[in-house]
Amino acid sequence: MAGDYPAGRGRVKIEAGGFEIEGVSIAGHESFYKLPAFRCLLEFGRAPDDVLGYPTICLTHGHLDHAAGLAHHASRRRLTGLPPARVFAPEEAVPDLEAWLAISQRLENVDYGVHVTPARPGESAMLRRDLQLTFLPGRHRVPTVGYLFSEVRHKLDGELQGLPGEEIASLRAGGRKVTHREEIPLFAYPGDCGREIFDAAPEIYDVRVLLLECSFVAPDDVDRARRYAHIHLDDIAERASLFQNETIVLTHFSLRYRPAEILEALDRLPEAIADRVVPFLPRRRSPPPRL
Ligand SMILES: [Zn+2]
Ligand SMILES: [Zn+2]
């Protein structure tokens, strides 16, 4: 055991495609990921000290290994004097999440001030002037949404490039639109999902970094993956040529496997994808030097 966690599992911190991702993900036990570049937390299966400062939370679904930290996070932020976080969750889950918060507030006789914002697939919210959060459809056993982060740039129209600044300014003053909006897909996370996600949200193939669940890896567990609406490593291998991502971080591995078994299974991925895949697992400590 490493702290609260089974051997070889627990806190992970990796860098993927220029983004730091830190957290924990063990299927059925606990998932949360800190994304410092976006000041966003994905899921909050637990609310340890170092996630309290995160003002935006993207919850994919109501399974408690992803959501149990909701009231805890809200309560601790209030106690620390921090403003309420902005919480996104699937529209269908919002009434139950709000009811849970209401009961927690009654138990504590306080007001967290938190409200859950429904994340409707196809809609989006601006997190910063240059950062857009788009809600993707999900595919799991309970209502689920995915999240896509894009950088927004306002670029000068092609035919105006090379013109002196004053000329562009006067065109703009005359009412001409001189820039166009560009969205650069940086990061996507569809939450827990079955293989149907690939048809439902094909955008995930094109983001720079894809954080993708891969709960099951053993050949015997294909049926289990289907039954529980999770992805099996074979589903990824079959689609190897479709992934355009710079990095694919595989996560949410079942506790059925030891880390060494997971790494061994990943070695079987086709070449087209193998060197872009990073497992969200704690790095193995190198053996102590021999004296
Ligand atoms: Zn899960
Ligand atoms: Zn789940």
GROMACS .gro file of C-alpha atoms and ligand atoms in nm:
model
  293
    1MET     CA    1   0.000   0.000   0.000
    2ALA     CA    2   0.121   0.350  -0.084
    3GLY     CA    3  -0.076   0.559   0.163
    4ASP     CA    4  -0.443   0.488   0.094
    5TYR     CA    5  -0.371   0.314  -0.231
    6PRO     CA    6  -0.299  -0.039  -0.346
    7ALA     CA    7   0.055  -0.127  -0.448
    8GLY     CA    8   0.173   0.050  -0.760
    9ARG     CA    9  -0.131   0.277  -0.779
   10GLY     CA   10  -0.209   0.620  -0.636
   11ARG     CA   11  -0.094   0.974  -0.709
   12VAL     CA   12   0.034   1.032  -1.063
   13LYS     CA   13   0.195   1.340  -1.213
   14ILE     CA   14   0.281   1.341  -1.581
   15GLU     CA   15   0.346   1.583  -1.862
   16ALA     CA   16   0.161   1.518  -2.184
   17GLY     CA   17   0.186   1.735  -2.496
   18GLY     CA   18   0.301   2.029  -2.283
   19PHE     CA   19   0.027   1.990  -2.022
   20GLU     CA   20   0.077   1.875  -1.668
   21ILE     CA   21  -0.183   1.627  -1.542
   22GLU     CA   22  -0.178   1.527  -1.177
   23GLY     CA   23  -0.424   1.313  -0.988
   24VAL     CA   24  -0.548   0.968  -0.918
   25SER     CA   25  -0.748   0.731  -1.133
   26ILE     CA   26  -0.844   0.380  -1.035
   27ALA     CA   27  -1.164   0.235  -1.185
   28GLY     CA   28  -1.439   0.208  -0.926
   29HIS     CA   29  -1.226   0.367  -0.653
   30GLU     CA   30  -1.130   0.725  -0.719
   31SER     CA   31  -1.069   0.963  -1.008
   32PHE     CA   32  -0.961   1.324  -1.020
   33TYR     CA   33  -0.716   1.513  -1.239
   34LYS     CA   34  -0.566   1.856  -1.185
   35LEU     CA   35  -0.502   2.055  -1.503
   36PRO     CA   36  -0.300   2.354  -1.381
   37ALA     CA   37  -0.275   2.511  -1.730
   38PHE     CA   38  -0.654   2.552  -1.736
   39ARG     CA   39  -0.697   2.591  -1.355
   40CYS     CA   40  -0.950   2.312  -1.393
   41LEU     CA   41  -1.021   1.995  -1.208
   42LEU     CA   42  -1.161   1.698  -1.396
   43GLU     CA   43  -1.379   1.491  -1.162
   44PHE     CA   44  -1.350   1.499  -0.786
   45GLY     CA   45  -1.378   1.147  -0.652
   46ARG     CA   46  -1.205   1.298  -0.350
   47ALA     CA   47  -1.114   1.651  -0.249
   48PRO     CA   48  -0.760   1.650  -0.103
   49ASP     CA   49  -0.598   1.977   0.008
   50ASP     CA   50  -0.424   2.053  -0.317
   51VAL     CA   51  -0.745   2.060  -0.526
   52LEU     CA   52  -0.925   2.318  -0.311
   53GLY     CA   53  -0.776   2.610  -0.502
   54TYR     CA   54  -0.922   2.487  -0.834
   55PRO     CA   55  -1.214   2.719  -0.922
   56THR     CA   56  -1.356   2.515  -1.214
   57ILE     CA   57  -1.465   2.153  -1.198
   58CYS     CA   58  -1.577   1.935  -1.485
   59LEU     CA   59  -1.770   1.635  -1.366
   60THR     CA   60  -1.842   1.375  -1.632
   61HIS     CA   61  -2.098   1.160  -1.448
   62GLY     CA   62  -2.245   1.077  -1.112
   63HIS     CA   63  -2.057   0.757  -1.022
   64LEU     CA   64  -1.920   0.829  -0.679
   65ASP     CA   65  -1.561   0.736  -0.760
   66HIS     CA   66  -1.578   1.050  -0.977
   67ALA     CA   67  -1.817   1.267  -0.777
   68ALA     CA   68  -1.786   1.189  -0.406
   69GLY     CA   69  -1.579   1.502  -0.344
   70LEU     CA   70  -1.857   1.741  -0.452
   71ALA     CA   71  -1.993   1.842  -0.111
   72HIS     CA   72  -1.654   1.801   0.055
   73HIS     CA   73  -1.491   2.037  -0.195
   74ALA     CA   74  -1.772   2.291  -0.159
   75SER     CA   75  -1.761   2.272   0.221
   76ARG     CA   76  -1.385   2.304   0.246
   77ARG     CA   77  -1.370   2.596   0.001
   78ARG     CA   78  -1.628   2.778   0.209
   79LEU     CA   79  -1.434   2.711   0.529
   80THR     CA   80  -1.114   2.837   0.366
   81GLY     CA   81  -1.288   3.157   0.257
   82LEU     CA   82  -1.261   3.078  -0.115
   83PRO     CA   83  -1.544   3.176  -0.352
   84PRO     CA   84  -1.772   2.894  -0.471
   85ALA     CA   85  -1.625   2.686  -0.753
   86ARG     CA   86  -1.786   2.668  -1.093
   87VAL     CA   87  -1.908   2.310  -1.136
   88PHE     CA   88  -2.019   2.158  -1.467
   89ALA     CA   89  -2.207   1.827  -1.482
   90PRO     CA   90  -2.441   1.639  -1.720
   91GLU     CA   91  -2.780   1.809  -1.731
   92GLU     CA   92  -2.966   1.494  -1.618
   93ALA     CA   93  -2.749   1.469  -1.305
   94VAL     CA   94  -2.788   1.833  -1.197
   95PRO     CA   95  -3.111   1.796  -0.990
   96ASP     CA   96  -2.964   1.509  -0.786
   97LEU     CA   97  -2.632   1.686  -0.738
   98GLU     CA   98  -2.811   2.004  -0.628
   99ALA     CA   99  -3.029   1.800  -0.388
  100TRP     CA  100  -2.717   1.639  -0.242
  101LEU     CA  101  -2.559   1.982  -0.192
  102ALA     CA  102  -2.882   2.107  -0.029
  103ILE     CA  103  -2.882   1.818   0.219
  104SER     CA  104  -2.513   1.866   0.298
  105GLN     CA  105  -2.573   2.234   0.359
  106ARG     CA  106  -2.864   2.154   0.588
  107LEU     CA  107  -2.650   1.905   0.782
  108GLU     CA  108  -2.380   2.167   0.823
  109ASN     CA  109  -2.618   2.460   0.862
  110VAL     CA  110  -2.418   2.667   0.613
  111ASP     CA  111  -2.453   2.787   0.256
  112TYR     CA  112  -2.181   2.680   0.013
  113GLY     CA  113  -2.305   2.912  -0.258
  114VAL     CA  114  -2.227   2.643  -0.518
  115HIS     CA  115  -2.455   2.574  -0.810
  116VAL     CA  116  -2.407   2.307  -1.070
  117THR     CA  117  -2.416   2.426  -1.430
  118PRO     CA  118  -2.568   2.182  -1.681
  119ALA     CA  119  -2.318   2.080  -1.950
  120ARG     CA  120  -2.519   2.015  -2.267
  121PRO     CA  121  -2.337   1.841  -2.553
  122GLY     CA  122  -2.270   2.084  -2.837
  123GLU     CA  123  -2.273   2.389  -2.610
  124SER     CA  124  -1.967   2.561  -2.470
  125ALA     CA  125  -1.849   2.805  -2.206
  126MET     CA  126  -1.557   3.048  -2.207
  127LEU     CA  127  -1.316   2.985  -1.919
  128ARG     CA  128  -1.089   3.268  -2.027
  129ARG     CA  129  -1.086   3.500  -2.325
  130ASP     CA  130  -0.860   3.252  -2.501
  131LEU     CA  131  -0.989   2.923  -2.356
  132GLN     CA  132  -1.312   2.757  -2.453
  133LEU     CA  133  -1.469   2.455  -2.286
  134THR     CA  134  -1.697   2.256  -2.518
  135PHE     CA  135  -1.929   1.984  -2.389
  136LEU     CA  136  -1.914   1.653  -2.574
  137PRO     CA  137  -2.165   1.369  -2.573
  138GLY     CA  138  -2.077   1.082  -2.341
  139ARG     CA  139  -2.137   0.706  -2.360
  140HIS     CA  140  -2.157   0.533  -2.024
  141ARG     CA  141  -2.409   0.354  -1.800
  142VAL     CA  142  -2.539   0.678  -1.648
  143PRO     CA  143  -2.579   1.025  -1.806
  144THR     CA  144  -2.228   1.139  -1.899
  145VAL     CA  145  -2.066   1.430  -2.081
  146GLY     CA  146  -1.712   1.482  -2.206
  147TYR     CA  147  -1.505   1.800  -2.207
  148LEU     CA  148  -1.295   1.957  -2.480
  149PHE     CA  149  -1.061   2.250  -2.413
  150SER     CA  150  -0.972   2.470  -2.708
  151GLU     CA  151  -0.750   2.771  -2.743
  152VAL     CA  152  -0.932   3.058  -2.911
  153ARG     CA  153  -0.733   3.291  -3.135
  154HIS     CA  154  -0.846   3.593  -3.328
  155LYS     CA  155  -0.641   3.597  -3.645
  156LEU     CA  156  -0.608   3.870  -3.901
  157ASP     CA  157  -0.793   3.784  -4.223
  158GLY     CA  158  -0.561   3.644  -4.487
  159GLU     CA  159  -0.614   3.919  -4.746
  160LEU     CA  160  -0.526   4.187  -4.487
  161GLN     CA  161  -0.196   4.036  -4.389
  162GLY     CA  162   0.099   4.257  -4.474
  163LEU     CA  163  -0.111   4.577  -4.471
  164PRO     CA  164   0.015   4.860  -4.250
  165GLY     CA  165  -0.139   4.880  -3.903
  166GLU     CA  166  -0.306   5.218  -3.967
  167GLU     CA  167  -0.483   5.085  -4.272
  168ILE     CA  168  -0.619   4.787  -4.078
  169ALA     CA  169  -0.724   5.018  -3.795
  170SER     CA  170  -0.913   5.243  -4.035
  171LEU     CA  171  -1.085   4.943  -4.196
  172ARG     CA  172  -1.190   4.829  -3.851
  173ALA     CA  173  -1.309   5.180  -3.764
  174GLY     CA  174  -1.516   5.171  -4.083
  175GLY     CA  175  -1.698   4.863  -3.958
  176ARG     CA  176  -1.505   4.597  -4.150
  177LYS     CA  177  -1.446   4.274  -3.956
  178VAL     CA  178  -1.071   4.227  -3.984
  179THR     CA  179  -1.016   3.910  -3.782
  180HIS     CA  180  -1.166   3.564  -3.774
  181ARG     CA  181  -1.197   3.327  -3.484
  182GLU     CA  182  -0.995   3.007  -3.472
  183GLU     CA  183  -1.036   2.723  -3.226
  184ILE     CA  184  -0.739   2.498  -3.164
  185PRO     CA  185  -0.841   2.176  -2.989
  186LEU     CA  186  -0.591   2.120  -2.710
  187PHE     CA  187  -0.726   1.859  -2.472
  188ALA     CA  188  -1.025   1.627  -2.445
  189TYR     CA  189  -1.155   1.394  -2.180
  190PRO     CA  190  -1.474   1.194  -2.247
  191GLY     CA  191  -1.496   1.050  -1.892
  192ASP     CA  192  -1.597   0.689  -1.841
  193CYS     CA  193  -1.718   0.552  -2.173
  194GLY     CA  194  -1.772   0.250  -2.390
  195ARG     CA  195  -1.631   0.217  -2.743
  196GLU     CA  196  -1.944   0.391  -2.877
  197ILE     CA  197  -1.773   0.716  -2.780
  198PHE     CA  198  -1.560   0.702  -3.094
  199ASP     CA  199  -1.868   0.749  -3.314
  200ALA     CA  200  -2.048   0.982  -3.074
  201ALA     CA  201  -1.759   1.225  -3.025
  202PRO     CA  202  -1.510   1.185  -3.311
  203GLU     CA  203  -1.359   1.523  -3.209
  204ILE     CA  204  -1.151   1.331  -2.957
  205TYR     CA  205  -0.933   1.193  -3.238
  206ASP     CA  206  -0.809   1.542  -3.326
  207VAL     CA  207  -0.713   1.709  -2.999
  208ARG     CA  208  -0.348   1.754  -2.910
  209VAL     CA  209  -0.383   1.554  -2.587
  210LEU     CA  210  -0.651   1.291  -2.531
  211LEU     CA  211  -0.712   1.163  -2.180
  212LEU     CA  212  -0.897   0.839  -2.242
  213GLU     CA  213  -1.020   0.571  -2.010
  214CYS     CA  214  -0.900   0.217  -2.076
  215SER     CA  215  -1.042   0.026  -1.782
  216PHE     CA  216  -0.973  -0.318  -1.922
  217VAL     CA  217  -0.668  -0.460  -2.096
  218ALA     CA  218  -0.675  -0.842  -2.061
  219PRO     CA  219  -0.807  -1.043  -2.360
  220ASP     CA  220  -1.056  -1.218  -2.128
  221ASP     CA  221  -1.215  -0.892  -2.018
  222VAL     CA  222  -1.372  -0.777  -2.345
  223ASP     CA  223  -1.722  -0.883  -2.233
  224ARG     CA  224  -1.671  -0.716  -1.900
  225ALA     CA  225  -1.581  -0.389  -2.075
  226ARG     CA  226  -1.900  -0.409  -2.286
  227ARG     CA  227  -2.117  -0.491  -1.982
  228TYR     CA  228  -1.996  -0.195  -1.779
  229ALA     CA  229  -1.967   0.049  -2.073
  230HIS     CA  230  -1.592   0.089  -2.049
  231ILE     CA  231  -1.317   0.085  -2.309
  232HIS     CA  232  -1.101  -0.220  -2.363
  233LEU     CA  233  -0.748  -0.184  -2.497
  234ASP     CA  234  -0.855  -0.380  -2.809
  235ASP     CA  235  -1.104  -0.100  -2.894
  236ILE     CA  236  -0.810   0.140  -2.910
  237ALA     CA  237  -0.585  -0.098  -3.101
  238GLU     CA  238  -0.857  -0.153  -3.366
  239ARG     CA  239  -0.877   0.222  -3.428
  240ALA     CA  240  -0.502   0.291  -3.407
  241SER     CA  241  -0.484   0.464  -3.745
  242LEU     CA  242  -0.759   0.713  -3.655
  243PHE     CA  243  -0.590   0.882  -3.362
  244GLN     CA  244  -0.431   1.209  -3.477
  245ASN     CA  245  -0.338   1.310  -3.121
  246GLU     CA  246   0.013   1.408  -3.022
  247THR     CA  247  -0.029   1.220  -2.693
  248ILE     CA  248  -0.291   0.972  -2.573
  249VAL     CA  249  -0.296   0.930  -2.199
  250LEU     CA  250  -0.467   0.604  -2.102
  251THR     CA  251  -0.625   0.601  -1.760
  252HIS     CA  252  -0.885   0.450  -1.525
  253PHE     CA  253  -0.724   0.106  -1.528
  254SER     CA  254  -0.904  -0.160  -1.328
  255LEU     CA  255  -0.750  -0.289  -1.008
  256ARG     CA  256  -0.777  -0.636  -1.160
  257TYR     CA  257  -0.434  -0.579  -1.310
  258ARG     CA  258  -0.097  -0.515  -1.159
  259PRO     CA  259   0.084  -0.215  -1.311
  260ALA     CA  260   0.334  -0.450  -1.476
  261GLU     CA  261   0.047  -0.633  -1.651
  262ILE     CA  262  -0.093  -0.304  -1.777
  263LEU     CA  263   0.244  -0.197  -1.918
  264GLU     CA  264   0.288  -0.537  -2.079
  265ALA     CA  265  -0.056  -0.510  -2.242
  266LEU     CA  266   0.025  -0.161  -2.376
  267ASP     CA  267   0.332  -0.308  -2.544
  268ARG     CA  268   0.092  -0.499  -2.771
  269LEU     CA  269  -0.050  -0.177  -2.920
  270PRO     CA  270   0.011  -0.134  -3.294
  271GLU     CA  271   0.311   0.072  -3.397
  272ALA     CA  272   0.088   0.346  -3.539
  273ILE     CA  273  -0.005   0.450  -3.190
  274ALA     CA  274   0.233   0.281  -2.943
  275ASP     CA  275   0.489   0.559  -2.906
  276ARG     CA  276   0.223   0.825  -2.842
  277VAL     CA  277   0.054   0.638  -2.557
  278VAL     CA  278   0.133   0.727  -2.197
  279PRO     CA  279  -0.023   0.528  -1.910
  280PHE     CA  280  -0.160   0.731  -1.619
  281LEU     CA  281   0.021   0.525  -1.359
  282PRO     CA  282   0.272   0.615  -1.090
  283ARG     CA  283   0.625   0.593  -1.218
  284ARG     CA  284   0.799   0.287  -1.093
  285ARG     CA  285   1.073   0.367  -0.847
  286SER     CA  286   1.409   0.258  -0.973
  287PRO     CA  287   1.573   0.003  -0.747
  288PRO     CA  288   1.809   0.151  -0.484
  289PRO     CA  289   2.170   0.170  -0.602
  290ARG     CA  290   2.385  -0.123  -0.491
  291LEU     CA  291   2.663  -0.027  -0.257
  292ZN      ZN  292  -1.506   0.544  -1.316
  293ZN      ZN  293  -1.841   0.538  -1.417
   0.00000   0.00000   0.00000
